[in-house]
Amino acid sequence: MTRPTLEESWSHPMPQTLPSSIIAALQPRKAKSKSAIIAFAALLCMSAYLLIARPSLSPSQAMLHNDTPASGQLAMALESTRNSRVSGSVRKHKKLSRIGEQLVLDGPQELAAISSFLASLPQNVIPLSVDPSVTIDPQLVLDFDTRGSRAAEEVQHMVADVWQRNPVFLYSKLYSPASREVKSMLAKMDIRPAPTIMDVDLRDDAVVLEPILRRLSSSAELPVLLIGGKYVGSVEEIRSLDKNGGLRELVLASGAVIGGSKKKKSHGH
């Protein structure tokens, strides 16, 4: 058998063995796999760092660390909303703090408030749930905010107004001899404006109104005569004042006009 010449050897190289060809083909893939593994590991490390090292950042703070203009504007909007809520809560607290405590009426004020309430409309009644032994809740008989900053001023105005409109006010009983006697005394004087007369025993709220009047006037029973907002006294005292002219003087001092005096004055002209 003849050996191939040198030229034949170069023109027909020996084929490589199978294992070495496979290894050569797989080497580029191994390099790519290593690069992918390294990149994936780096991404995991970065994610773990963000979760562990920066967990306490609020959304607005996290966005403030972002350099993009849109995220910065959104972060500013979130902070502005939070600040507006805080300032709103502060304003609400200040507003509530300006609301005063519930107004408490003294005796004369309570008597004026009840009289004004009952005289303003015939259908006004004192709720039967009211405890007549204690001061009435002013919100039941006053038509303004009794917790406002001007509540005390409004009460003073109400007191002056009710007795100016009703200088002579009589709480009476329709079938009481004492009440009929006092009504007769007032009728003889022809008072203007006419006395405001309220027959308590005919009212639906008599069961609470009568004990309230007794508490506020220190009167044992009706009638209760108020002139200029002041309790005149018992029937015996009213009778005595009528005889000596004192009752007439009280009526004139209240701002009311007595018909007889008006007629005499007109005749003088």
XYZ file of N, CA and C in Angstrom:
807
model
N 0.865 -1.194 0.000
C 0.000 0.000 0.000
C 0.884 1.220 0.000
N 0.564 2.183 -0.860
C 1.410 3.365 -0.989
C 0.894 4.456 -0.081
N 1.797 5.171 0.540
C 1.436 6.302 1.398
C 1.128 7.513 0.559
N 0.212 8.414 1.005
C -0.079 9.625 0.253
C 1.072 10.584 0.312
N 1.231 11.271 -0.734
C 2.306 12.251 -0.793
C 1.927 13.445 0.073
N 2.916 14.353 0.256
C 2.692 15.544 1.116
C 1.636 16.425 0.530
N 1.619 16.570 -0.787
C 0.631 17.437 -1.414
C -0.770 16.885 -1.255
N -0.879 15.566 -1.345
C -2.194 14.953 -1.156
C -2.699 15.126 0.279
N -1.753 15.131 1.223
C -2.146 15.320 2.627
C -2.713 16.705 2.855
N -2.125 17.746 2.268
C -2.646 19.099 2.452
C -3.971 19.285 1.738
N -4.112 18.646 0.603
C -5.380 18.815 -0.115
C -6.512 18.011 0.488
N -6.228 17.028 1.236
C -7.272 16.204 1.887
C -6.967 16.087 3.364
N -7.331 17.124 4.150
C -7.010 17.077 5.600
C -7.822 15.985 6.291
N -7.310 15.526 7.399
C -7.960 14.463 8.177
C -9.178 15.035 8.914
N -10.292 14.417 8.825
C -11.488 14.913 9.561
C -11.290 14.835 11.065
N -11.892 15.883 11.795
C -11.770 15.897 13.262
C -12.662 14.813 13.855
N -12.287 14.400 15.013
C -13.112 13.394 15.708
C -14.391 14.037 16.217
N -15.440 13.244 16.463
C -16.771 13.741 16.894
C -16.752 14.444 18.254
N -16.148 13.935 19.287
C -16.178 14.632 20.596
C -15.583 16.020 20.540
N -14.487 16.191 19.834
C -13.875 17.519 19.787
C -14.737 18.503 19.017
N -15.492 18.063 18.043
C -16.381 18.947 17.273
C -17.554 19.431 18.126
N -18.099 18.527 18.921
C -19.230 18.909 19.807
C -18.795 19.920 20.843
N -17.630 19.684 21.412
C -17.112 20.604 22.442
C -16.913 21.985 21.863
N -16.359 22.002 20.650
C -16.121 23.302 20.018
C -17.419 24.027 19.736
N -18.449 23.269 19.383
C -19.755 23.903 19.106
C -20.446 24.415 20.352
N -20.244 23.762 21.480
C -20.910 24.155 22.733
C -20.232 25.298 23.454
N -18.998 25.593 23.180
C -18.269 26.627 23.920
C -18.928 28.004 23.837
N -19.396 28.472 22.641
C -20.066 29.784 22.625
C -21.334 29.803 23.477
N -22.111 28.749 23.507
C -23.342 28.702 24.324
C -23.042 28.789 25.816
N -21.955 28.139 26.236
C -21.581 28.226 27.652
C -21.261 29.661 28.043
N -20.600 30.352 27.151
C -20.257 31.760 27.451
C -21.508 32.619 27.576
N -22.491 32.371 26.678
C -23.738 33.125 26.755
C -24.497 32.797 28.033
N -24.523 31.532 28.432
C -25.249 31.141 29.658
C -24.623 31.784 30.879
N -23.344 31.844 30.947
C -22.661 32.474 32.083
C -23.012 33.957 32.169
N -23.056 34.631 31.037
C -23.397 36.061 31.040
C -24.824 36.291 31.526
N -25.741 35.430 31.103
C -27.137 35.562 31.532
C -27.287 35.327 33.022
N -26.568 34.318 33.537
C -26.632 34.009 34.983
C -26.097 35.182 35.782
N -24.996 35.753 35.338
C -24.400 36.892 36.059
C -25.343 38.088 36.055
N -25.982 38.373 34.911
C -26.913 39.509 34.825
C -28.133 39.290 35.720
N -28.645 38.065 35.738
C -29.803 37.743 36.591
C -29.471 37.893 38.063
N -28.259 37.417 38.457
C -27.832 37.545 39.855
C -27.691 39.005 40.253
N -27.155 39.813 39.339
C -27.022 41.247 39.628
C -28.384 41.909 39.808
N -29.373 41.519 38.993
C -30.727 42.078 39.118
C -31.372 41.697 40.443
N -31.165 40.444 40.866
C -31.695 40.015 42.171
C -31.061 40.805 43.300
N -29.782 41.011 43.251
C -29.093 41.772 44.303
C -29.601 43.200 44.378
N -29.800 43.823 43.223
C -30.302 45.194 43.209
C -31.716 45.274 43.768
N -32.563 44.306 43.409
C -33.947 44.298 43.929
C -33.954 44.102 45.434
N -33.109 43.199 45.928
C -33.036 42.965 47.380
C -32.573 44.208 48.100
N -31.643 44.932 47.504
C -31.153 46.168 48.129
C -32.259 47.216 48.231
N -33.044 47.355 47.176
C -34.127 48.344 47.187
C -35.191 47.998 48.217
N -35.471 46.682 48.370
C -36.507 46.268 49.329
C -36.032 46.362 50.761
N -34.756 46.073 51.001
C -34.248 46.014 52.382
C -33.732 47.376 52.834
N -32.989 48.037 51.989
C -32.331 49.285 52.403
C -33.266 50.467 52.405
N -34.385 50.458 51.630
C -35.268 51.628 51.525
C -36.733 51.251 51.729
N -37.106 50.523 52.796
C -38.505 50.122 52.969
C -39.376 51.202 53.555
N -38.777 52.188 54.245
C -39.566 53.161 54.995
C -39.913 54.401 54.201
N -39.515 54.468 52.961
C -39.812 55.663 52.182
C -41.281 55.692 51.813
N -41.926 56.845 52.033
C -43.305 57.019 51.607
C -43.347 57.178 50.106
N -44.525 56.999 49.493
C -44.604 57.181 48.046
C -44.114 58.539 47.586
N -44.471 59.579 48.351
C -44.031 60.911 47.937
C -42.535 61.078 48.071
N -41.929 60.475 49.148
C -40.489 60.570 49.330
C -39.749 59.780 48.259
N -40.295 58.584 47.934
C -39.659 57.771 46.908
C -39.651 58.497 45.580
N -40.746 59.194 45.301
C -40.816 59.909 44.035
C -39.913 61.127 44.030
N -39.680 61.690 45.221
C -38.763 62.816 45.285
C -37.341 62.396 44.948
N -36.998 61.108 45.206
C -35.672 60.607 44.877
C -35.548 60.281 43.400
N -36.665 60.242 42.714
C -36.626 59.983 41.284
C -36.334 61.295 40.561
N -35.520 61.255 39.564
C -35.060 62.465 38.897
C -35.966 62.910 37.770
N -37.023 62.140 37.434
C -37.855 62.508 36.300
C -38.777 63.648 36.668
N -39.052 64.616 35.782
C -39.914 65.768 36.095
C -41.328 65.355 36.468
N -41.901 64.354 35.770
C -43.287 63.948 36.045
C -43.431 63.407 37.448
N -42.483 62.569 37.873
C -42.577 62.016 39.223
C -42.404 63.103 40.265
N -41.566 64.109 39.976
C -41.402 65.209 40.920
C -42.670 65.999 41.096
N -43.385 66.250 40.007
C -44.655 66.978 40.096
C -45.693 66.190 40.855
N -45.744 64.866 40.621
C -46.700 64.028 41.340
C -46.407 63.993 42.826
N -45.123 63.940 43.163
C -44.745 63.947 44.580
C -45.157 65.252 45.246
N -44.946 66.374 44.550
C -45.356 67.666 45.099
C -46.857 67.733 45.286
N -47.616 67.133 44.361
C -49.075 67.120 44.491
C -49.515 66.314 45.705
N -48.848 65.161 45.926
C -49.181 64.345 47.098
C -48.885 65.087 48.394
N -47.738 65.751 48.450
C -47.382 66.512 49.653
C -48.359 67.653 49.875
N -48.781 68.332 48.804
C -49.738 69.433 48.924
C -51.074 68.948 49.438
N -51.518 67.773 48.948
C -52.785 67.200 49.431
C -52.713 66.874 50.906
N -51.580 66.266 51.307
C -51.437 65.923 52.725
C -51.434 67.173 53.600
N -50.706 68.221 53.154
C -50.654 69.462 53.932
C -52.015 70.137 54.018
N -52.787 70.075 52.918
C -54.115 70.691 52.932
C -55.039 69.972 53.903
N -54.894 68.644 53.997
C -55.710 67.902 54.960
C -55.361 68.282 56.387
N -54.054 68.425 56.635
C -53.625 68.811 57.983
C -54.131 70.202 58.335
N -53.956 71.159 57.390
C -54.411 72.526 57.662
C -55.923 72.576 57.801
N -56.632 71.737 57.011
C -58.092 71.679 57.141
C -58.510 71.197 58.506
N -57.816 70.196 59.037
C -58.126 69.689 60.371
C -57.866 70.751 61.430
N -56.780 71.512 61.233
C -56.462 72.585 62.198
C -57.542 73.654 62.178
N -57.976 74.044 60.945
C -59.024 75.061 60.853
C -60.318 74.571 61.489
N -60.655 73.299 61.283
C -61.878 72.746 61.876
C -61.789 72.759 63.393
N -60.599 72.422 63.924
C -60.423 72.430 65.376
C -60.564 73.835 65.928
N -59.980 74.827 65.213
C -60.097 76.209 65.669
C -61.544 76.679 65.631
N -62.265 76.261 64.586
C -63.669 76.653 64.464
C -64.484 76.078 65.609
N -64.230 74.809 65.936
C -64.960 74.190 67.046
C -64.599 74.839 68.374
N -63.315 75.249 68.511
C -62.902 75.868 69.765
C -63.535 77.238 69.953
N -63.891 77.889 68.797
C -64.537 79.199 68.915
C -65.992 79.080 69.346
N -66.580 77.897 69.175
C -67.964 77.702 69.603
C -67.989 77.595 71.112
N -68.708 78.509 71.743
C -68.710 78.539 73.189
C -69.531 77.424 73.795
N -69.500 77.364 75.111
C -70.297 76.384 75.825
C -71.769 76.795 75.776
N -72.611 75.831 76.086
C -74.044 76.071 76.062
C -74.411 77.205 77.029
N -75.180 78.167 76.530
C -75.623 79.295 77.345
C -76.551 78.806 78.460
N -76.338 79.323 79.655
C -77.194 78.998 80.801
C -77.902 80.281 81.227
N -79.221 80.233 81.254
C -80.017 81.410 81.597
C -80.165 81.543 83.106
N -80.124 82.796 83.576
C -80.470 83.016 84.980
C -81.993 83.142 85.086
N -82.497 83.360 86.291
C -83.942 83.380 86.505
C -84.696 84.399 85.659
N -84.326 85.703 85.735
C -85.020 86.698 84.914
C -84.914 86.432 83.422
N -83.757 85.951 82.980
C -83.592 85.643 81.559
C -84.482 84.474 81.143
N -84.556 83.462 81.995
C -85.400 82.309 81.680
C -86.865 82.711 81.610
N -87.314 83.542 82.552
C -88.698 84.007 82.552
C -88.994 84.822 81.292
N -88.048 85.676 80.897
C -88.229 86.470 79.677
C -88.245 85.586 78.437
N -87.361 84.589 78.389
C -87.285 83.708 77.223
C -88.565 82.900 77.061
N -89.073 82.365 78.159
C -90.312 81.586 78.096
C -91.483 82.478 77.705
N -91.557 83.673 78.286
C -92.653 84.589 77.971
C -92.607 85.023 76.512
N -91.409 85.302 76.010
C -91.261 85.687 74.609
C -91.674 84.545 73.686
N -91.262 83.347 74.024
C -91.581 82.162 73.211
C -93.088 81.915 73.164
N -93.749 82.001 74.300
C -95.178 81.712 74.343
C -96.017 82.827 73.727
N -95.558 84.075 73.860
C -96.336 85.199 73.335
C -96.169 85.376 71.828
N -95.081 84.845 71.266
C -94.808 85.077 69.848
C -95.789 84.339 68.942
N -96.157 83.108 69.315
C -97.093 82.322 68.515
C -98.020 81.538 69.437
N -99.314 81.530 69.167
C -100.260 80.819 70.038
C -99.982 79.320 70.124
N -99.428 78.734 69.052
C -99.200 77.291 69.048
C -97.914 76.871 69.740
N -97.104 77.827 70.180
C -95.873 77.472 70.883
C -96.189 76.894 72.261
N -95.603 75.751 72.564
C -95.815 75.103 73.858
C -94.477 74.614 74.393
N -94.425 74.493 75.723
C -93.255 73.920 76.368
C -93.365 72.394 76.270
N -92.316 71.698 75.789
C -92.388 70.236 75.703
C -92.671 69.609 77.060
N -93.521 68.608 77.060
C -93.888 67.953 78.321
C -92.733 67.174 78.924
N -91.684 66.936 78.150
C -90.518 66.216 78.668
C -89.617 67.101 79.521
N -89.890 68.407 79.550
C -89.058 69.342 80.308
C -89.235 69.119 81.799
N -88.128 69.143 82.523
C -88.163 69.056 83.981
C -88.372 70.471 84.527
N -89.533 70.781 85.105
C -89.804 72.161 85.554
C -88.982 72.599 86.759
N -88.306 71.667 87.397
C -87.541 72.011 88.600
C -86.149 72.544 88.281
N -85.730 72.453 87.022
C -84.399 72.932 86.637
C -84.539 73.952 85.504
N -83.467 74.713 85.276
C -83.464 75.725 84.222
C -83.714 75.078 82.862
N -84.585 75.679 82.106
C -84.949 75.121 80.807
C -83.783 75.237 79.827
N -83.717 74.297 78.903
C -82.715 74.351 77.845
C -83.047 75.545 76.949
N -82.133 76.527 76.836
C -82.451 77.737 76.060
C -82.736 77.455 74.593
N -82.219 76.342 74.069
C -82.471 76.026 72.667
C -83.943 75.721 72.391
N -84.699 75.401 73.441
C -86.120 75.098 73.270
C -86.960 76.361 73.103
N -86.479 77.487 73.605
C -87.317 78.690 73.622
C -86.670 79.900 72.949
N -85.452 79.775 72.479
C -84.775 80.886 71.812
C -84.537 80.528 70.343
N -84.600 81.524 69.476
C -84.497 81.279 68.044
C -83.141 81.677 67.475
N -82.092 81.698 68.312
C -80.751 81.997 67.832
C -79.787 80.974 68.410
N -78.560 80.991 67.889
C -77.542 80.031 68.309
C -77.115 80.327 69.738
N -77.489 79.448 70.653
C -77.183 79.672 72.068
C -75.763 79.267 72.437
N -74.968 78.826 71.452
C -73.559 78.514 71.674
C -72.634 79.498 70.952
N -73.208 80.428 70.228
C -72.405 81.374 69.468
C -71.728 82.403 70.349
N -70.793 83.115 69.740
C -70.028 84.119 70.488
C -70.887 85.317 70.894
N -72.029 85.521 70.202
C -72.898 86.665 70.499
C -74.141 86.249 71.267
N -74.137 85.043 71.832
C -75.332 84.535 72.507
C -75.742 85.414 73.686
N -74.783 85.836 74.502
C -75.105 86.662 75.667
C -75.710 88.001 75.233
N -75.166 88.582 74.168
C -75.705 89.846 73.650
C -77.124 89.650 73.112
N -77.349 88.532 72.443
C -78.683 88.245 71.909
C -79.696 88.069 73.035
N -79.282 87.480 74.130
C -80.189 87.295 75.269
C -80.595 88.651 75.837
N -79.638 89.552 75.984
C -79.961 90.882 76.501
C -80.966 91.593 75.598
N -80.765 91.458 74.308
C -81.696 92.077 73.356
C -83.080 91.446 73.479
N -83.125 90.131 73.627
C -84.409 89.436 73.765
C -85.149 89.889 75.014
N -84.445 90.017 76.129
C -85.085 90.429 77.385
C -85.696 91.820 77.245
N -84.928 92.749 76.674
C -85.448 94.110 76.505
C -86.641 94.127 75.550
N -86.567 93.321 74.501
C -87.620 93.333 73.481
C -88.941 92.766 73.999
N -88.885 91.660 74.735
C -90.134 91.018 75.164
C -90.907 91.904 76.128
N -90.213 92.615 77.039
C -90.939 93.452 78.000
C -91.338 94.792 77.395
N -90.663 95.186 76.317
C -91.116 96.373 75.599
C -92.410 96.071 74.837
N -92.474 94.883 74.260
C -93.676 94.487 73.528
C -94.818 94.094 74.463
N -94.453 93.556 75.607
C -95.462 93.072 76.564
C -95.166 93.640 77.952
N -95.371 94.963 78.139
C -95.018 95.570 79.432
C -95.831 95.032 80.596
N -97.049 94.591 80.317
C -97.882 93.992 81.371
C -98.240 92.581 80.912
N -97.801 91.602 81.686
C -97.959 90.191 81.311
C -98.567 89.453 82.501
N -99.689 88.786 82.273
C -100.394 88.092 83.353
C -100.540 86.614 83.014
N -99.953 85.764 83.855
C -100.203 84.327 83.803
C -101.316 84.039 84.806
N -102.426 83.546 84.317
C -103.600 83.406 85.178
C -104.270 82.057 84.962
N -105.400 81.889 85.648
C -106.264 80.735 85.444
C -107.664 81.251 85.122
N -108.288 80.604 84.165
C -109.581 81.087 83.702
C -110.633 81.027 84.799
N -110.646 79.974 85.591
C -111.697 79.768 86.586
C -111.228 80.082 88.008
N -110.204 80.942 88.116
C -109.677 81.309 89.428
C -110.232 82.667 89.859
N -110.878 82.770 91.052
C -111.376 84.067 91.540
C -110.264 85.111 91.659
N -109.079 84.693 92.119
C -107.966 85.633 92.259
C -107.539 86.172 90.891
N -107.509 85.298 89.900
C -107.146 85.749 88.553
C -108.183 86.712 88.004
N -109.450 86.457 88.236
C -110.505 87.358 87.750
C -110.385 88.727 88.410
N -109.993 88.758 89.670
C -109.841 90.034 90.371
C -108.705 90.864 89.768
N -107.579 90.236 89.490
C -106.444 90.955 88.903
C -106.780 91.421 87.491
N -107.461 90.597 86.731
C -107.874 90.996 85.384
C -108.775 92.232 85.442
N -109.641 92.286 86.425
C -110.543 93.435 86.574
C -109.765 94.713 86.890
N -108.762 94.624 87.748
C -107.925 95.785 88.068
C -107.248 96.325 86.811
N -106.713 95.435 86.006
C -106.013 95.862 84.797
C -106.981 96.443 83.767
N -108.163 95.847 83.680
C -109.140 96.321 82.693
C -109.582 97.741 83.007
N -109.694 98.108 84.268
C -110.137 99.448 84.649
C -109.146 100.530 84.204
N -107.886 100.156 84.068
C -106.871 101.149 83.699
C -106.782 101.380 82.196
N -107.424 100.537 81.399
C -107.399 100.694 79.936
C -105.966 100.862 79.434
N -105.147 99.833 79.679
C -103.704 99.887 79.390
C -103.446 99.660 77.899
N -102.479 100.439 77.362
C -102.020 100.263 75.993
C -100.497 100.197 75.982
N -99.914 99.185 75.319
C -100.583 98.052 74.686
C -101.323 97.199 75.700
N -102.339 96.546 75.215
C -103.183 95.750 76.101
C -102.362 94.687 76.820
N -102.684 94.398 78.074
C -101.956 93.358 78.807
C -102.002 92.013 78.070
N -100.897 91.316 78.109
C -100.836 89.958 77.567
C -101.302 89.018 78.663
N -102.421 88.379 78.430
C -103.014 87.500 79.446
C -103.011 86.072 78.915
N -102.446 85.170 79.703
C -102.333 83.769 79.301
C -102.961 82.899 80.384
N -104.072 82.244 80.053
C -104.734 81.329 80.981
C -104.034 79.974 80.925
N -103.190 79.739 81.888
C -102.327 78.551 81.868
C -103.142 77.274 81.952
N -104.242 77.293 82.696
C -105.001 76.055 82.888
C -105.682 75.568 81.610
N -105.722 76.387 80.575
C -106.307 75.970 79.297
C -105.254 75.475 78.307
N -104.006 75.537 78.680
C -102.920 75.188 77.765
C -102.563 73.705 77.859
N -102.045 73.186 76.749
C -101.623 71.784 76.719
C -100.373 71.537 77.553
N -99.576 72.606 77.780
C -98.341 72.446 78.551
C -98.493 72.915 79.995
N -99.717 72.984 80.482
C -99.960 73.498 81.836
C -99.210 72.706 82.903
N -99.062 71.404 82.682
C -98.445 70.555 83.697
C -96.975 70.904 83.917
N -96.303 71.486 82.936
C -94.910 71.898 83.117
C -94.793 73.414 83.272
N -95.670 74.177 82.611
C -95.566 75.630 82.654
C -95.873 76.182 84.043
N -96.918 75.688 84.698
C -97.278 76.223 86.006
C -96.185 76.032 87.050
N -95.583 74.830 87.183
C -94.478 74.720 88.150
C -93.249 75.546 87.771
N -93.010 75.760 86.486
C -91.899 76.634 86.083
C -92.154 78.054 86.559
N -93.378 78.545 86.382
C -93.721 79.902 86.819
C -93.625 80.038 88.334
N -94.028 79.022 89.043
C -93.909 79.076 90.511
C -92.446 79.129 90.929
N -91.598 78.378 90.251
C -90.165 78.386 90.577
C -89.538 79.744 90.283
N -89.883 80.342 89.158
C -89.248 81.590 88.748
C -89.790 82.814 89.475
N -91.003 82.751 89.957
C -91.608 83.917 90.624
C -91.692 83.784 92.133
N -91.392 82.591 92.632
C -91.537 82.312 94.070
C -92.977 82.469 94.526
N -93.913 82.371 93.597
C -95.335 82.460 93.928
C -95.871 81.066 94.224
N -96.703 80.977 95.231
C -97.248 79.672 95.591
C -98.273 79.186 94.583
N -98.935 80.117 93.922
C -99.960 79.741 92.956
C -100.173 80.879 91.963
N -100.911 80.582 90.911
C -101.292 81.617 89.953
C -102.436 82.445 90.538
N -102.559 83.719 90.138
C -101.912 84.385 89.019
C -100.518 84.909 89.336
N -99.733 85.092 88.249
C -98.412 85.713 88.314
C -98.459 86.944 87.413
N -98.372 88.131 88.026
C -98.420 89.383 87.277
C -97.011 89.934 87.121
N -96.621 90.181 85.884
C -95.309 90.738 85.562
C -95.500 92.112 84.944
N -94.874 93.124 85.525
C -94.913 94.476 84.955
C -93.474 94.911 84.712
N -93.178 95.195 83.443
C -91.796 95.507 83.080
C -90.868 94.331 83.330
N -91.404 93.112 83.295
C -90.593 91.920 83.517
C -90.372 91.584 84.975
N -90.948 92.364 85.898
C -90.771 92.134 87.331
C -92.034 91.527 87.932
N -91.820 90.562 88.799
C -92.943 89.952 89.495
C -93.479 90.935 90.536
N -94.793 91.226 90.456
C -95.390 92.250 91.321
C -95.609 91.714 92.726
N -96.115 90.499 92.844
C -96.346 89.937 94.168
C -97.631 89.130 94.208
N -98.016 88.769 95.393
C -99.223 87.979 95.594
C -100.470 88.819 95.292
N -101.626 88.171 95.294
C -102.879 88.884 95.032
C -103.110 89.949 96.088
N -102.774 89.667 97.339
C -102.940 90.645 98.408
C -102.067 91.872 98.155
N -100.846 91.664 97.722
C -99.946 92.784 97.442
C -100.435 93.593 96.236
N -100.942 92.897 95.203
C -101.473 93.602 94.029
C -102.684 94.438 94.430
N -103.523 93.874 95.264
C -104.719 94.595 95.720
C -104.317 95.856 96.480
N -103.296 95.724 97.336
C -102.837 96.881 98.102
C -102.249 97.958 97.183
N -101.470 97.558 96.201
C -100.895 98.519 95.251
C -101.983 99.211 94.440
N -103.028 98.482 94.122
C -104.120 99.085 93.349
C -104.823 100.171 94.159
N -104.953 99.962 95.448
C -105.638 100.928 96.303
C -104.816 102.183 96.509
N -103.507 102.058 96.671
C -102.690 103.245 96.971
C -102.068 103.886 95.727
N -102.403 103.406 94.539
C -101.894 104.006 93.307
C -100.553 103.461 92.853
N -99.993 102.547 93.642
C -98.682 101.997 93.271
C -98.732 101.148 91.998
N -99.844 100.449 91.791
C -99.970 99.616 90.596
C -99.959 100.473 89.334
N -100.631 101.589 89.401
C -100.674 102.526 88.275
C -99.282 103.054 87.953
N -98.521 103.369 88.967
C -97.165 103.879 88.770
C -96.262 102.824 88.124
N -96.428 101.572 88.546
C -95.634 100.500 87.952
C -95.944 100.329 86.462
N -97.225 100.440 86.137
C -97.631 100.295 84.735
C -97.030 101.411 83.892
N -97.099 102.635 84.377
C -96.547 103.763 83.625
C -95.023 103.655 83.501
N -94.366 103.175 84.551
C -92.907 103.049 84.529
C -92.454 101.980 83.539
N -93.326 101.039 83.233
C -92.966 99.974 82.300
C -92.982 100.430 80.853
N -93.494 101.643 80.599
C -93.589 102.148 79.244
C -94.981 102.035 78.657
N -95.898 101.399 79.385
C -97.271 101.300 78.905
C -97.997 102.620 79.136
N -99.099 102.757 78.450
C -99.901 103.971 78.557
C -101.244 103.610 79.171
N -101.653 104.415 80.170
C -102.959 104.217 80.790
C -103.967 105.121 80.088
N -105.087 104.529 79.655
C -106.071 105.252 78.861
C -106.580 106.519 79.504
N -106.845 106.514 80.807
C -107.366 107.690 81.496
C -106.417 108.865 81.412
N -105.080 108.575 81.615
C -104.082 109.651 81.560
C -103.995 110.223 80.163
N -104.099 109.363 79.149
C -104.020 109.820 77.768
C -105.175 110.747 77.422
N -106.388 110.419 77.904
C -107.574 111.238 77.629
C -107.459 112.620 78.281
N -106.990 112.647 79.533
C -106.847 113.918 80.222
C -105.842 114.800 79.517
N -104.730 114.152 79.028
C -103.701 114.928 78.333
C -104.239 115.512 77.047
N -105.059 114.777 76.354
C -105.622 115.269 75.093
C -106.624 116.387 75.331
N -107.383 116.331 76.443
C -108.338 117.403 76.756
C -107.574 118.700 77.069
N -106.398 118.607 77.630
C -105.614 119.795 77.992
C -105.208 120.575 76.749
N -105.109 119.914 75.581
C -104.767 120.620 74.359
C -106.024 121.154 73.672
